[in-house]
CSV table of C-alpha atoms in Angstrom, one decimal:
chain,number,residue,atom,x,y,z
A,208,MET,CA,26.7,100.8,-65.7
A,209,ILE,CA,25.9,104.0,-63.7
A,210,THR,CA,28.3,106.0,-65.9
A,211,ARG,CA,26.6,104.6,-69.0
A,212,GLU,CA,23.2,105.7,-67.7
A,213,GLU,CA,24.4,109.2,-66.8
A,214,ASN,CA,25.8,109.7,-70.3
A,215,ILE,CA,22.4,109.1,-71.9
A,216,THR,CA,20.8,112.5,-72.8
A,217,GLN,CA,17.2,113.5,-72.3
A,218,GLU,CA,16.9,113.9,-76.1
A,219,VAL,CA,17.8,110.3,-76.7
A,220,ILE,CA,15.4,109.2,-73.9
A,221,VAL,CA,12.5,111.1,-75.5
A,222,GLU,CA,13.3,109.7,-79.0
A,223,TYR,CA,13.3,106.1,-77.5
A,224,GLU,CA,10.0,106.9,-75.7
A,225,ARG,CA,8.4,107.8,-79.1
A,226,ARG,CA,9.7,104.6,-80.6
A,227,LEU,CA,8.2,102.6,-77.8
A,228,LEU,CA,4.8,104.3,-78.3
A,229,GLU,CA,4.8,103.6,-82.0
A,230,ARG,CA,5.8,99.9,-81.3
A,231,HIS,CA,2.8,99.5,-79.0
A,232,LEU,CA,0.2,101.0,-81.3
A,233,SER,CA,-1.6,98.8,-83.8
A,234,GLY,CA,-0.9,101.1,-86.8
A,235,LYS,CA,-3.0,100.6,-89.9
A,236,ASN,CA,-5.3,98.1,-88.0
A,237,SER,CA,-6.3,100.7,-85.4
A,238,LYS,CA,-9.9,101.7,-84.9
A,239,PHE,CA,-8.6,105.3,-84.4
A,240,SER,CA,-6.7,107.8,-86.5
A,241,ILE,CA,-3.7,108.3,-84.1
A,242,TYR,CA,-1.8,111.6,-83.5
A,243,ILE,CA,1.3,111.3,-81.3
A,244,TRP,CA,2.3,114.3,-79.2
A,245,SER,CA,0.2,116.9,-80.9
A,246,LYS,CA,1.3,120.2,-79.5
A,247,ASP,CA,-1.3,122.3,-81.2
A,248,TYR,CA,-5.1,121.8,-81.7
A,249,ARG,CA,-4.5,122.6,-85.4
A,250,ASP,CA,-2.5,119.4,-85.8
A,251,VAL,CA,-5.6,117.3,-85.4
A,252,PRO,CA,-8.0,117.3,-88.4
A,253,ASP,CA,-11.7,118.2,-88.0
A,254,THR,CA,-13.2,115.0,-89.4
A,255,ASP,CA,-16.0,112.6,-88.4
A,256,ASN,CA,-13.8,109.6,-87.7
A,257,LEU,CA,-12.6,108.6,-84.3
A,258,LYS,CA,-9.3,110.1,-83.3
A,259,LEU,CA,-6.8,109.2,-80.5
A,260,VAL,CA,-4.6,112.1,-79.5
A,261,ILE,CA,-1.6,111.1,-77.4
A,262,LEU,CA,-0.3,113.9,-75.3
A,263,LYS,CA,2.8,114.5,-73.1
A,264,ASP,CA,0.6,116.5,-70.7
A,265,SER,CA,-1.4,115.2,-67.8
A,266,LYS,CA,-4.7,116.5,-69.3
A,267,PRO,CA,-5.8,117.9,-72.6
A,268,GLY,CA,-6.6,121.6,-73.0
A,269,LYS,CA,-10.3,122.3,-73.8
A,270,ILE,CA,-9.2,124.3,-76.8
A,271,PHE,CA,-8.5,120.9,-78.6
A,272,ILE,CA,-12.2,120.3,-78.9
A,273,GLU,CA,-13.3,123.9,-79.3
A,274,LYS,CA,-11.0,125.2,-82.1
A,275,HIS,CA,-9.6,124.0,-85.4
A,276,GLY,CA,-7.4,126.7,-86.9
A,277,GLU,CA,-9.3,130.0,-86.7
A,278,ASN,CA,-12.7,128.3,-86.8
A,279,PRO,CA,-14.7,126.4,-84.2
A,280,ARG,CA,-14.2,122.6,-84.3
A,281,VAL,CA,-17.2,120.8,-85.6
A,282,TYR,CA,-16.7,117.1,-84.8
A,283,ARG,CA,-16.0,117.6,-81.1
A,284,ASN,CA,-17.3,114.2,-79.9
A,285,THR,CA,-15.0,112.1,-82.0
A,286,MET,CA,-11.8,113.0,-80.1
A,287,ILE,CA,-10.2,110.7,-77.5
A,288,PHE,CA,-7.2,111.7,-75.5
A,289,LEU,CA,-4.4,109.7,-73.9
A,290,SER,CA,-2.3,111.5,-71.3
A,291,ILE,CA,0.5,110.7,-69.0
A,292,ASP,CA,0.5,110.1,-65.2
A,293,SER,CA,3.2,112.6,-64.2
A,294,ASN,CA,3.8,110.7,-60.9
A,295,GLN,CA,5.2,107.8,-63.1
A,296,GLN,CA,7.5,110.0,-65.2
A,297,GLU,CA,10.6,109.5,-63.1
A,298,ASN,CA,10.3,105.7,-62.9
A,299,PHE,CA,9.5,105.5,-66.6
A,300,TYR,CA,12.5,107.5,-67.7
A,301,LYS,CA,14.7,105.6,-65.3
A,302,PHE,CA,13.5,102.4,-67.0
A,303,ILE,CA,14.4,103.8,-70.4
A,304,ARG,CA,17.8,105.0,-69.3
A,305,ARG,CA,18.6,101.5,-67.9
A,306,VAL,CA,17.5,99.8,-71.1
A,307,LEU,CA,19.6,102.1,-73.3
A,308,ALA,CA,22.6,101.6,-71.0
A,309,LEU,CA,22.3,97.8,-71.3
A,310,LYS,CA,22.1,98.0,-75.1
A,311,SER,CA,25.0,100.4,-75.2
A,312,ILE,CA,27.1,97.8,-73.2
A,313,ASP,CA,25.9,95.0,-75.4
A,314,MET,CA,27.0,96.8,-78.6
A,315,ASP,CA,30.3,98.0,-77.3
A,316,LYS,CA,32.9,95.7,-78.9
A,317,LYS,CA,35.7,97.3,-77.0
A,318,LEU,CA,34.6,96.0,-73.7
A,319,SER,CA,36.3,92.8,-72.5
A,320,LEU,CA,33.3,90.8,-71.1
A,321,THR,CA,33.3,87.2,-70.2
A,322,ASP,CA,30.8,84.9,-71.8
A,323,SER,CA,28.9,84.8,-68.6
A,324,GLN,CA,28.7,88.6,-68.4
A,325,LYS,CA,27.6,88.9,-72.1
A,326,LYS,CA,24.8,86.3,-71.4
A,327,GLU,CA,23.7,88.3,-68.3
A,328,ILE,CA,23.5,91.5,-70.3
A,329,LYS,CA,21.5,89.9,-73.0
A,330,ASN,CA,19.1,88.3,-70.5
A,331,LYS,CA,18.6,91.7,-68.8
A,332,ILE,CA,17.9,93.3,-72.2
A,333,LYS,CA,15.4,90.6,-73.1
A,334,SER,CA,13.7,90.9,-69.7
A,335,SER,CA,13.4,94.7,-70.2
A,336,GLU,CA,12.0,94.3,-73.7
A,337,GLU,CA,9.3,92.0,-72.3
A,338,ARG,CA,8.4,94.8,-69.8
A,339,THR,CA,8.2,97.7,-72.3
A,340,TYR,CA,4.4,97.6,-72.7
A,341,GLU,CA,3.9,97.3,-68.9
A,342,GLU,CA,6.2,100.3,-68.3
A,343,ILE,CA,4.8,102.6,-71.0
A,344,ARG,CA,1.2,101.8,-70.0
A,345,LYS,CA,1.9,102.7,-66.3
A,346,TYR,CA,3.1,106.1,-67.6
A,347,TYR,CA,0.4,106.6,-70.3
A,348,ARG,CA,-2.7,105.6,-68.4
A,349,LYS,CA,-5.2,108.5,-68.3
A,350,VAL,CA,-7.9,108.6,-71.0
A,351,PHE,CA,-10.1,111.7,-71.5
A,352,VAL,CA,-13.3,111.8,-73.5
A,353,PRO,CA,-15.4,114.9,-74.1
A,354,SER,CA,-18.3,115.5,-71.7
A,355,LYS,CA,-21.0,118.1,-71.6
A,356,GLU,CA,-19.0,120.3,-69.2
A,357,ASP,CA,-15.3,119.5,-69.7
A,358,PHE,CA,-13.7,116.0,-70.0
A,359,LYS,CA,-14.5,112.7,-68.4
A,360,GLU,CA,-11.3,111.0,-67.0
A,361,ILE,CA,-10.9,107.2,-67.2
A,362,ASP,CA,-7.9,105.7,-65.5
A,363,LEU,CA,-6.7,102.6,-67.3
A,364,GLY,CA,-5.1,101.4,-64.1
A,365,VAL,CA,-2.2,98.9,-63.9
A,366,PRO,CA,-1.7,96.8,-67.1
A,367,THR,CA,-2.6,93.2,-66.9
A,368,PHE,CA,0.5,90.9,-67.2
A,369,GLY,CA,0.2,88.9,-70.4
A,370,GLY,CA,-2.8,90.9,-71.7
A,371,GLU,CA,-3.1,93.4,-74.5
A,372,SER,CA,0.1,94.7,-76.1
A,373,TYR,CA,-1.4,97.6,-78.1
A,374,ILE,CA,-2.4,100.8,-76.2
A,375,ASP,CA,-5.0,101.9,-78.7
A,376,ASN,CA,-6.7,98.4,-78.6
A,377,GLU,CA,-6.8,98.5,-74.8
A,378,ILE,CA,-8.3,102.0,-74.9
A,379,TYR,CA,-10.9,100.9,-77.5
A,380,GLY,CA,-11.9,97.9,-75.4
A,381,ARG,CA,-12.1,99.9,-72.2
A,382,LEU,CA,-14.3,102.6,-73.8
A,383,ARG,CA,-16.6,99.9,-75.2
A,384,SER,CA,-16.9,98.2,-71.8
A,385,GLU,CA,-17.8,101.5,-70.1
A,386,GLY,CA,-20.4,102.4,-72.8
A,387,GLU,CA,-18.3,105.3,-74.1
A,388,LEU,CA,-18.0,103.7,-77.5
A,389,LEU,CA,-20.9,102.0,-79.2
A,390,GLU,CA,-20.4,99.3,-81.9
A,391,LYS,CA,-24.2,98.6,-81.8
A,392,LEU,CA,-27.1,100.8,-80.9
A,393,SER,CA,-30.6,99.5,-80.0
A,394,PRO,CA,-33.3,101.1,-82.2
A,395,ALA,CA,-35.4,101.3,-79.0
A,396,VAL,CA,-32.9,103.9,-77.7
A,397,ILE,CA,-33.3,105.9,-80.8
A,398,LYS,CA,-37.0,105.9,-80.5
A,399,GLU,CA,-37.0,106.8,-76.8
A,400,LYS,CA,-34.5,109.6,-77.2
A,401,TYR,CA,-35.7,111.3,-80.4
A,402,LEU,CA,-39.3,110.3,-80.9
A,403,ALA,CA,-40.7,110.3,-77.4
A,404,ALA,CA,-42.0,113.8,-77.8
A,405,LYS,CA,-41.7,114.3,-81.5
A,406,GLU,CA,-43.5,113.0,-84.6
A,407,TYR,CA,-40.4,112.8,-86.6
A,408,VAL,CA,-36.7,113.8,-86.7
A,409,GLU,CA,-34.1,114.1,-89.4
A,410,THR,CA,-31.6,111.2,-89.5
A,411,LYS,CA,-28.7,113.5,-90.4
A,412,LYS,CA,-29.4,115.6,-87.3
A,413,ILE,CA,-29.2,112.5,-85.1
A,414,LEU,CA,-25.8,111.6,-86.7
A,415,ASP,CA,-24.6,115.2,-86.2
A,416,ALA,CA,-25.6,115.1,-82.6
A,417,PHE,CA,-23.5,111.9,-82.1
A,418,MET,CA,-20.5,113.3,-83.9
A,419,LYS,CA,-20.6,116.9,-82.9
A,420,THR,CA,-22.0,117.2,-79.3
A,421,PRO,CA,-19.6,116.6,-76.5
A,422,GLY,CA,-21.0,114.0,-74.0
A,423,GLU,CA,-23.5,112.5,-76.5
A,424,MET,CA,-23.5,108.8,-77.3
A,425,ARG,CA,-20.4,108.1,-79.2
A,426,ILE,CA,-20.6,105.6,-82.1
A,427,VAL,CA,-17.6,104.1,-83.8
A,428,SER,CA,-18.9,105.0,-87.3
A,429,SER,CA,-22.1,106.2,-89.1
A,430,ASP,CA,-22.8,102.5,-89.9
A,431,VAL,CA,-23.8,102.0,-86.3
A,432,LEU,CA,-26.7,104.5,-86.7
A,433,LYS,CA,-27.6,103.2,-90.2
A,434,ASP,CA,-27.9,99.6,-88.8
A,435,SER,CA,-29.9,100.7,-85.8
A,436,ILE,CA,-32.4,102.7,-87.9
A,437,LYS,CA,-32.7,99.8,-90.4
A,438,GLU,CA,-33.5,97.4,-87.6
A,439,GLY,CA,-36.0,99.8,-86.1
A,440,ILE,CA,-37.9,100.2,-89.4
A,441,GLU,CA,-38.0,96.4,-89.8
A,442,LYS,CA,-39.4,95.9,-86.3
A,443,GLY,CA,-41.9,98.7,-86.7
A,444,LEU,CA,-40.5,100.9,-84.0
A,445,PHE,CA,-40.5,103.8,-86.4
A,446,GLY,CA,-40.9,104.5,-90.1
A,447,LEU,CA,-38.5,106.1,-92.7
A,448,GLY,CA,-39.5,108.9,-95.0
A,449,TYR,CA,-38.7,112.3,-96.3
A,450,ILE,CA,-39.8,115.9,-95.9
A,451,GLU,CA,-41.5,116.8,-99.2
A,452,ASP,CA,-42.7,120.4,-99.8
A,453,GLY,CA,-42.4,121.0,-96.0
A,454,THR,CA,-44.5,118.0,-95.1
A,455,PRO,CA,-43.2,114.7,-93.6
A,456,LYS,CA,-44.1,111.7,-95.7
A,457,CYS,CA,-43.6,108.1,-94.5
A,458,LYS,CA,-42.2,105.8,-97.3
A,459,TYR,CA,-41.0,102.7,-95.5
A,460,PHE,CA,-42.4,100.8,-92.5
A,461,LYS,CA,-41.8,97.2,-91.4
A,462,GLU,CA,-39.6,96.4,-94.3
A,463,SER,CA,-35.9,96.2,-95.0
A,464,VAL,CA,-34.4,99.5,-96.1
A,465,SER,CA,-31.1,101.2,-95.4
A,466,PRO,CA,-31.1,104.9,-94.5
A,467,GLU,CA,-28.7,107.3,-96.2
A,468,LEU,CA,-28.5,109.9,-93.3
A,469,VAL,CA,-28.9,112.8,-95.7
A,470,ASP,CA,-30.9,116.1,-95.5
A,471,ASN,CA,-34.7,115.8,-95.4
A,472,GLU,CA,-34.5,112.1,-94.6
A,473,ILE,CA,-36.5,111.4,-91.4
A,474,ILE,CA,-37.6,108.7,-89.0
A,475,ILE,CA,-41.2,108.9,-88.1
A,476,ASN,CA,-43.3,107.9,-85.1
A,477,PRO,CA,-44.9,104.5,-85.9
A,478,ASP,CA,-48.4,105.9,-84.9
A,479,LEU,CA,-48.2,108.1,-88.0
A,480,CYS,CA,-47.2,105.3,-90.4
A,481,VAL,CA,-50.3,103.5,-91.5
A,482,GLU,CA,-49.7,100.6,-93.8
A,483,GLU,CA,-51.8,100.4,-97.0
A,484,THR,CA,-54.6,97.9,-96.5
A,485,THR,CA,-55.6,97.8,-100.1
A,486,GLU,CA,-54.3,94.6,-101.7
A,487,VAL,CA,-51.8,95.2,-104.5
A,488,GLU,CA,-52.9,93.5,-107.6
A,489,LYS,CA,-50.5,91.5,-109.7
A,490,GLY,CA,-48.4,93.8,-111.8
A,491,GLU,CA,-49.5,97.0,-110.0
A,492,THR,CA,-46.9,99.2,-108.5
A,493,GLU,CA,-47.0,99.2,-104.7
A,494,LYS,CA,-48.0,102.5,-103.3
A,495,PRO,CA,-45.8,104.1,-100.6
A,496,ILE,CA,-47.0,104.2,-97.1
A,497,SER,CA,-49.1,107.3,-96.4
A,498,LEU,CA,-48.7,109.6,-93.5
A,499,SER,CA,-52.0,110.3,-91.7
A,500,PRO,CA,-53.2,110.7,-88.1
A,501,PRO,CA,-54.1,107.4,-86.4
A,502,THR,CA,-57.8,106.6,-86.2
A,503,GLU,CA,-59.5,104.8,-83.3
A,504,GLU,CA,-59.7,101.7,-85.5
A,505,THR,CA,-56.0,101.7,-86.4
A,506,MET,CA,-55.0,102.3,-82.8
A,507,LYS,CA,-57.0,99.1,-81.9
A,508,VAL,CA,-55.2,97.2,-84.6
A,509,GLU,CA,-51.8,98.4,-83.5
A,510,ASN,CA,-52.4,97.7,-79.9
A,511,LYS,CA,-53.4,94.2,-80.8
A,512,GLU,CA,-50.3,93.6,-83.0
A,513,GLN,CA,-47.9,95.1,-80.4
A,514,PRO,CA,-48.6,93.5,-77.0
A,515,ALA,CA,-46.9,94.9,-73.9
A,516,TYR,CA,-43.3,93.8,-73.4
A,517,LYS,CA,-42.6,91.2,-70.8
A,518,GLU,CA,-40.1,92.1,-68.1
A,519,TYR,CA,-37.7,90.3,-65.8
A,520,LYS,CA,-37.4,91.5,-62.3
A,521,ARG,CA,-34.3,89.5,-61.4
A,522,ILE,CA,-31.4,88.1,-63.5
A,523,HIS,CA,-28.7,85.7,-62.4
A,524,LEU,CA,-26.1,84.5,-64.9
A,525,LYS,CA,-23.2,82.0,-64.4
A,526,LEU,CA,-20.8,82.4,-67.4
A,527,ASN,CA,-17.9,80.4,-68.8
A,528,THR,CA,-16.2,83.3,-70.6
A,529,PRO,CA,-13.2,83.2,-73.0
A,530,LEU,CA,-10.4,85.5,-71.8
A,531,GLY,CA,-10.7,87.7,-74.8
A,532,ARG,CA,-14.4,88.5,-74.1
A,533,ILE,CA,-14.1,89.7,-70.5
A,534,SER,CA,-14.6,93.3,-71.7
A,535,ASP,CA,-18.0,92.3,-73.2
A,536,ILE,CA,-19.1,91.0,-69.8
A,537,VAL,CA,-18.1,94.3,-68.2
A,538,ARG,CA,-20.1,96.2,-70.9
A,539,ILE,CA,-23.2,94.0,-70.2
A,540,ALA,CA,-22.8,94.5,-66.5
A,541,ASN,CA,-22.6,98.3,-66.9
A,542,TYR,CA,-25.8,98.2,-69.0
A,543,LEU,CA,-27.6,96.1,-66.3
A,544,LYS,CA,-26.4,98.5,-63.6
A,545,LYS,CA,-28.4,101.3,-65.3
A,546,LEU,CA,-31.6,99.2,-65.2
A,547,PHE,CA,-31.3,97.6,-61.7
A,548,SER,CA,-30.6,99.3,-58.4
A,549,GLU,CA,-28.6,96.2,-57.3
A,550,CYS,CA,-26.1,94.6,-59.8
A,551,ALA,CA,-23.2,92.6,-58.5
A,552,VAL,CA,-20.5,90.7,-60.5
A,553,LYS,CA,-18.4,88.0,-59.0
A,554,ILE,CA,-15.5,86.5,-60.9
A,555,GLU,CA,-13.7,83.2,-60.4
A,556,ILE,CA,-10.2,82.8,-61.9
A,557,SER,CA,-8.8,79.3,-62.1
A,558,ALA,CA,-5.3,78.9,-63.5
A,559,GLN,CA,-3.4,75.6,-63.7
A,560,ASN,CA,-0.9,73.5,-65.8
A,561,GLY,CA,1.7,76.3,-65.5
A,562,SER,CA,3.4,78.4,-62.9
A,563,ILE,CA,4.1,81.9,-61.7
A,564,GLN,CA,6.8,83.2,-59.4
A,565,VAL,CA,5.6,84.4,-56.0
A,566,THR,CA,7.0,87.9,-56.6
A,567,ASP,CA,5.2,88.2,-59.9
A,568,TYR,CA,2.0,87.0,-58.3
A,569,GLU,CA,2.3,89.6,-55.5
A,570,ASN,CA,3.4,92.5,-57.8
A,571,LYS,CA,1.3,91.8,-60.9
A,572,ILE,CA,-1.8,90.1,-59.6
A,573,GLU,CA,-2.4,91.0,-56.0
A,574,GLU,CA,-1.2,94.6,-56.5
A,575,ALA,CA,-3.3,95.1,-59.6
A,576,LEU,CA,-6.4,93.9,-57.7
A,577,ARG,CA,-5.6,96.1,-54.8
A,578,GLN,CA,-5.2,99.2,-56.9
A,579,ALA,CA,-8.4,98.4,-58.7
A,580,GLY,CA,-10.2,98.2,-55.4
A,581,VAL,CA,-11.1,94.5,-55.9
A,582,GLU,CA,-11.7,92.4,-52.7
A,583,ILE,CA,-10.4,88.8,-52.8
A,584,GLU,CA,-13.1,86.8,-51.0
A,585,GLU,CA,-11.3,83.4,-51.4
A,586,GLU,CA,-7.7,82.6,-52.4
A,587,ILE,CA,-6.1,79.3,-53.0
A,588,LYS,CA,-2.4,79.0,-53.9
A,589,GLU,CA,-0.4,75.8,-54.2
């Protein structure tokens, strides 16, 4: 066995490593465009879709988000990087070397093995195959996202036994849970961020900020912004209009309309969108909403129609959560943490009608919790 392992070249190991990576990526169903082992920043297109760049380095170079060919990169905030943990490299390559040695023995018809030995080899191969995701994830575990200064590092930690089997899906879920990827965006956030001190802002400039500015809110696609603006218009948080002859004009307010995110299209402060009070006669074309300064009378009406929001000072939730939705709970908790100075989450895990070996429990459960810094307050094992 030792001789077999020693005869396996580094080139063969690296080739098998790439095959393992490809096996544990979701392929065409991925939320990302995936680039494996990009050695040069020119290998990654400068497009507005989310990209996962998998590197054989411990950290991406900043040039990846700064340059594309001879030109500056435009869509800097759409790049996600997955890097290795160099401390795990020796163990990972040792694992690969052993797997390849076992397969070599299994395929060697010249060896005179007993049925018992053949069965043992096949069982070891099967056991190793079941561990491939765990082993490759311990090696590829560092995620980097663009930030205002450099990169923000997110350690994926120890993989959960029996959990996700595709690396890109796990990364996507983790980024969502930490608020680094948004599938939905509250229109109130848009209003607060872009209209708090302005009368209007171009929708395309908002999209450009999301896609191009490192460290900005990162949306999974432009549809997230479109849906948010549409909801905001319907709720009267802002209006939608266009810049015509250098002047902003409000066209839609408190109605259903989808923005196109194009030049000269704007969202407008609701105070400047005054609905037509003239009753539209039957057969008459409805006039667009006019843009005019709010009068004392209209301010009274708006204040009456939009009472102050109610607030909760304390929230306590006890949840029965499906396993596949745990990441959503983490995302919600992270959001609440931004609003409340004290936000604690306690989790109960109850598993029965099955079994787990003591060694697996200690190595995969207790060790994972320890590395994650999670304190076990109560533990019952039978």
